[in-house]
Coordinates of C-alpha atoms and ligand atoms in Angstrom, one line a residue:
X1 CA 94.6 103.8 87.6
X2 CA 94.2 106.1 84.6
X3 CA 94.3 110.0 85.3
X4 CA 90.2 110.8 85.5
X5 CA 88.6 114.0 83.2
X6 CA 88.9 115.6 86.6
X7 CA 92.9 115.2 87.2
X8 CA 93.2 116.4 83.6
X9 CA 91.1 118.9 83.9
X10 CA 93.0 120.0 87.3
X11 CA 96.3 120.1 85.6
X12 CA 95.5 122.0 82.9
X13 CA 93.9 124.5 85.3
X14 CA 97.2 125.1 86.9
X15 CA 99.3 125.0 83.4
X16 CA 100.6 121.4 84.3
X17 CA 100.7 118.4 81.2
X18 CA 98.9 115.9 82.4
X19 CA 101.0 113.6 80.4
X20 CA 104.0 114.4 82.3
X21 CA 102.3 113.8 85.8
X22 CA 105.6 111.9 88.1
X23 CA 103.8 108.5 88.7
X24 CA 105.9 108.6 91.9
X25 CA 106.4 111.4 94.3
X26 CA 109.0 111.0 97.6
X27 CA 109.1 113.7 100.1
X28 CA 111.6 114.5 103.0
X29 CA 109.1 116.4 105.3
X30 CA 111.4 118.5 107.0
X31 CA 111.4 121.8 109.1
X32 CA 108.4 120.9 111.9
X33 CA 110.9 121.7 114.8
X34 CA 112.0 125.2 113.9
X35 CA 108.6 125.8 112.9
X36 CA 107.7 125.1 116.7
X37 CA 110.1 127.2 117.8
X38 CA 109.7 129.6 115.9
X39 CA 106.2 129.9 117.8
X40 CA 107.8 129.3 121.1
X41 CA 106.0 125.6 121.2
X42 CA 107.8 122.7 121.8
X43 CA 108.9 120.2 119.0
X44 CA 105.8 117.9 119.0
X45 CA 103.6 121.1 118.5
X46 CA 105.5 121.3 114.6
X47 CA 104.6 117.2 114.2
X48 CA 101.2 117.6 115.4
X49 CA 101.0 120.2 112.6
X50 CA 102.8 118.4 110.3
X51 CA 100.0 115.8 109.9
X52 CA 97.5 118.7 108.0
X53 CA 100.7 119.4 105.1
X54 CA 100.6 115.6 105.6
X55 CA 96.7 115.6 104.5
X56 CA 97.4 117.7 101.9
X57 CA 100.1 116.3 100.0
X58 CA 97.7 113.4 99.9
X59 CA 95.3 115.5 98.4
X60 CA 97.7 117.6 95.8
X61 CA 99.1 114.1 94.6
X62 CA 95.4 112.7 94.1
X63 CA 94.1 115.8 91.9
X64 CA 96.6 115.6 90.0
X65 CA 97.0 111.7 89.7
X66 CA 100.1 110.6 91.1
X67 CA 100.0 107.3 91.6
X68 CA 102.5 106.4 94.4
X69 CA 103.4 109.1 97.5
X70 CA 106.1 108.0 99.8
X71 CA 106.6 110.0 103.1
X72 CA 110.0 110.5 104.9
X73 CA 108.0 109.5 108.1
X74 CA 110.9 108.3 110.6
X75 CA 114.5 107.4 109.9
X76 CA 117.0 105.1 111.6
X77 CA 118.5 107.8 112.8
X78 CA 115.4 109.4 114.3
X79 CA 115.6 107.1 117.2
X80 CA 118.3 109.5 118.2
X81 CA 115.8 112.0 119.9
X82 CA 115.0 112.5 122.8
X83 CA 112.5 109.4 124.2
X84 CA 109.6 112.1 124.7
X85 CA 109.9 113.5 120.8
X86 CA 110.0 109.3 119.7
X87 CA 107.3 108.6 122.1
X88 CA 104.8 111.1 120.9
X89 CA 105.8 110.8 117.3
X90 CA 104.6 107.0 117.1
X91 CA 101.6 108.0 119.1
X92 CA 100.7 110.4 116.7
X93 CA 101.1 108.0 114.4
X94 CA 98.5 105.7 116.0
X95 CA 96.2 108.5 116.5
X96 CA 96.2 109.7 113.1
X97 CA 95.5 106.2 111.5
X98 CA 93.1 105.4 113.9
X99 CA 91.4 108.2 112.9
X100 CA 91.5 108.6 109.3
X101 CA 91.9 104.9 107.9
X102 CA 88.5 104.7 106.9
X103 CA 88.8 108.1 105.2
X104 CA 91.7 107.0 103.7
X105 CA 90.0 103.7 102.5
X106 CA 87.1 106.0 101.4
X107 CA 89.3 108.3 98.5
X108 CA 90.8 104.9 97.7
X109 CA 94.3 105.2 99.0
X110 CA 96.7 101.7 100.0
X111 CA 98.6 102.7 103.1
X112 CA 101.8 100.9 103.0
X113 CA 105.1 100.6 104.7
X114 CA 108.7 100.9 104.0
X115 CA 111.8 100.0 106.7
X116 CA 112.0 98.0 109.7
X117 CA 108.7 98.4 111.3
X118 CA 109.2 95.7 113.2
X119 CA 111.3 97.7 115.4
X120 CA 108.7 100.2 116.3
X121 CA 106.1 100.1 119.7
X122 CA 103.9 97.1 119.3
X123 CA 100.7 99.5 119.2
X124 CA 102.7 100.7 116.4
X125 CA 102.8 97.9 114.6
X126 CA 99.1 97.0 115.2
X127 CA 97.3 100.1 114.0
X128 CA 99.6 99.6 110.8
X129 CA 98.5 96.1 110.1
X130 CA 95.1 96.8 110.5
X131 CA 95.3 99.7 108.2
X132 CA 97.7 97.9 105.5
X133 CA 94.8 95.2 105.4
X134 CA 91.8 96.8 105.6
X135 CA 93.0 99.3 102.1
X136 CA 95.3 96.5 100.7
X137 CA 92.4 97.1 98.0
X138 CA 92.4 100.7 97.3
X139 CA 93.9 101.3 93.8
X140 CA 93.8 105.2 93.7
X141 CA 97.0 106.2 95.5
X142 CA 99.5 104.3 97.4
X143 CA 100.7 105.9 100.3
X144 CA 104.2 105.0 101.3
X145 CA 105.2 105.4 104.9
X146 CA 108.7 105.2 105.4
X147 CA 109.5 104.2 109.2
X148 CA 112.6 103.1 111.0
X149 CA 113.6 103.7 107.4
X150 CA 117.2 104.2 106.0
X151 CA 118.5 103.1 102.5
X152 CA 121.7 102.0 104.5
X153 CA 119.4 99.8 106.5
X154 CA 117.7 98.5 103.6
X155 CA 120.6 97.7 101.5
X156 CA 122.0 95.4 104.0
X157 CA 118.7 94.0 104.3
X158 CA 118.7 93.3 100.4
X159 CA 122.3 91.7 100.9
X160 CA 121.4 89.8 103.7
X161 CA 118.3 88.1 101.7
X162 CA 120.5 87.9 98.6
X163 CA 123.0 85.4 100.6
X164 CA 120.4 84.0 102.3
X165 CA 118.9 83.0 99.1
X166 CA 121.7 81.3 98.4
X167 CA 122.4 83.7 94.9
X168 CA 125.7 83.1 92.9
X169 CA 127.3 86.1 92.3
X170 CA 127.0 86.6 88.7
X171 CA 123.2 86.5 89.4
X172 CA 123.4 89.4 91.1
X173 CA 122.4 92.6 88.9
X174 CA 120.6 96.0 89.2
X175 CA 117.2 94.2 89.0
X176 CA 117.7 91.7 91.8
X177 CA 119.2 94.1 94.0
X178 CA 115.7 96.4 93.4
X179 CA 113.7 93.4 93.5
X180 CA 115.4 92.7 97.2
X181 CA 114.6 96.3 98.2
X182 CA 111.5 97.6 100.3
X183 CA 110.2 98.9 97.6
X184 CA 110.2 96.4 95.5
X185 CA 107.5 96.3 92.8
X186 CA 107.5 100.1 93.0
X187 CA 108.5 102.5 90.3
X188 CA 111.2 104.7 91.5
X189 CA 110.0 108.3 92.2
X190 CA 110.3 110.6 89.6
X191 CA 110.3 113.5 91.5
X192 CA 111.5 114.0 95.6
X193 CA 110.3 117.2 97.6
X194 CA 112.1 118.2 100.3
X195 CA 111.1 121.4 102.5
X196 CA 112.9 123.5 105.0
X197 CA 116.0 124.9 102.8
X198 CA 118.0 121.8 103.6
X199 CA 119.6 120.2 100.7
X200 CA 120.6 117.1 101.7
X201 CA 118.6 113.2 100.9
X202 CA 119.2 112.3 104.5
X203 CA 120.0 108.4 104.0
X204 CA 116.4 107.9 101.8
X205 CA 115.9 105.7 98.9
X206 CA 119.4 106.0 97.7
X207 CA 119.3 103.5 95.2
X208 CA 115.8 104.4 94.1
X209 CA 116.6 108.0 93.4
X210 CA 119.5 107.6 90.8
X211 CA 117.6 109.6 88.4
X212 CA 114.8 111.6 90.2
X213 CA 114.5 115.1 90.2
X214 CA 115.0 117.0 93.1
X215 CA 112.7 119.9 94.9
X216 CA 113.8 122.0 97.4
X217 CA 111.8 124.3 99.2
X218 CA 112.8 126.5 102.1
X219 CA 108.8 126.3 103.2
X220 CA 108.2 124.6 106.9
X221 CA 106.5 121.4 106.6
X222 CA 103.7 122.9 108.5
X223 CA 103.4 125.6 106.4
X224 CA 103.2 122.9 103.2
X225 CA 99.9 123.0 101.4
X226 CA 98.8 121.8 98.1
X227 CA 99.8 125.1 96.4
X228 CA 103.5 124.2 97.5
X229 CA 102.9 120.7 95.8
X230 CA 101.8 122.2 92.4
X231 CA 105.0 124.5 92.7
X232 CA 107.1 121.3 92.8
X233 CA 105.2 119.9 89.9
X234 CA 105.9 123.1 88.3
X235 CA 109.5 122.7 88.8
X236 CA 109.3 119.2 87.5
X237 CA 107.6 119.9 84.3
X238 CA 110.3 122.7 83.4
X239 CA 113.1 119.7 83.8
X240 CA 114.6 118.1 80.9
X241 CA 115.1 114.5 81.9
X242 CA 117.8 112.9 80.1
X243 CA 118.3 109.7 82.0
X244 CA 122.3 109.5 81.4
X245 CA 121.2 110.0 77.4
X246 CA 120.9 112.7 75.1
X247 CA 117.9 115.8 75.4
X248 CA 114.5 114.5 73.8
X249 CA 114.5 117.8 71.5
X250 CA 110.8 117.1 71.8
X251 CA 110.7 117.5 75.7
X252 CA 108.4 114.8 75.3
X253 CA 110.5 112.3 77.8
X254 CA 108.7 109.4 78.4
X255 CA 108.5 109.1 81.8
X256 CA 109.5 105.7 83.2
Ligands
LIG1 C1 111.4 116.3 110.5 O1 111.4 117.8 111.6 C2 110.4 115.5 110.7 C3 109.7 114.4 111.3 C4 111.4 113.8 111.9 C5 108.8 113.8 111.4 C6 107.7 114.0 110.7 C7 106.3 113.5 110.9 C8 105.2 114.1 110.5 C9 105.2 115.1 109.4 C10 104.1 113.9 111.6 C11 103.7 112.4 111.7 C12 103.6 111.8 110.1 C13 102.4 110.9 109.6 C14 102.1 110.1 108.5 C15 101.3 110.8 110.6 P1 112.3 117.9 112.2 O2 111.7 117.5 113.8 O3 113.5 117.3 111.8 O4 112.4 119.5 112.1 P2 113.8 120.7 112.4 O5 115.0 120.1 111.1 O6 113.0 122.0 112.3 O7 114.3 120.0 113.6

């Protein structure tokens, strides 16, 4: 979708260049456990409050005209957490989907997933399939949940798919590899935000983030609000994106 007049006006009112809003923003939502611990609560309490921040990130993205938002909701490595926490996260996902899918659809949000969704509990898989089906024609924002996802898992899957297709080694190139990843058809993120002061990419979109700008904030995920999203956008717009080439003296880099 093109940016609407309201989106352009909102960008301008925030001092942002409406022509340099990234099409795709990816977020590593981190710090739920520490946020809860600071309050003497269980980690699950932090995850529950993290849902409000998911809402804020979606709203912030939609206000400015971001077209794809990918959230790292559950990594392959997260399966190693205590069973109670994993179960609570899965229930939270199902409950949130049940509660919010109608509103997502009304707002024009298409829900998609990347990751080893088949490894999730069947109740999760069912809710996800329903939510994906009922929002499949929405075009304002693609909300992509990375679930049981890791880049290394995704790359192994891609290689298996390519081998199974009988591809010859000389036919393999970066485009073919991209087509075999779960993000096939989705533009690479131009901006990645990680909360909680950690400076890692933790097995997230490694192939897709070859030229992504990173914004790290010390804000813990349950405290993340639209203002933090705008701040990341300001940071992004002050970067000079060179893609390994020469600086563009007009600072008018075409966003890929
Ligand atoms: C990382 O914080 C967060 C997660 C592993 C889960 C993210 C899940 C949510 C925000 C809630 C549900 C999401 C949706 C899409 C409905 P952490 O537990 O690693 O925090 P810590 O580093 O402080 O321990």
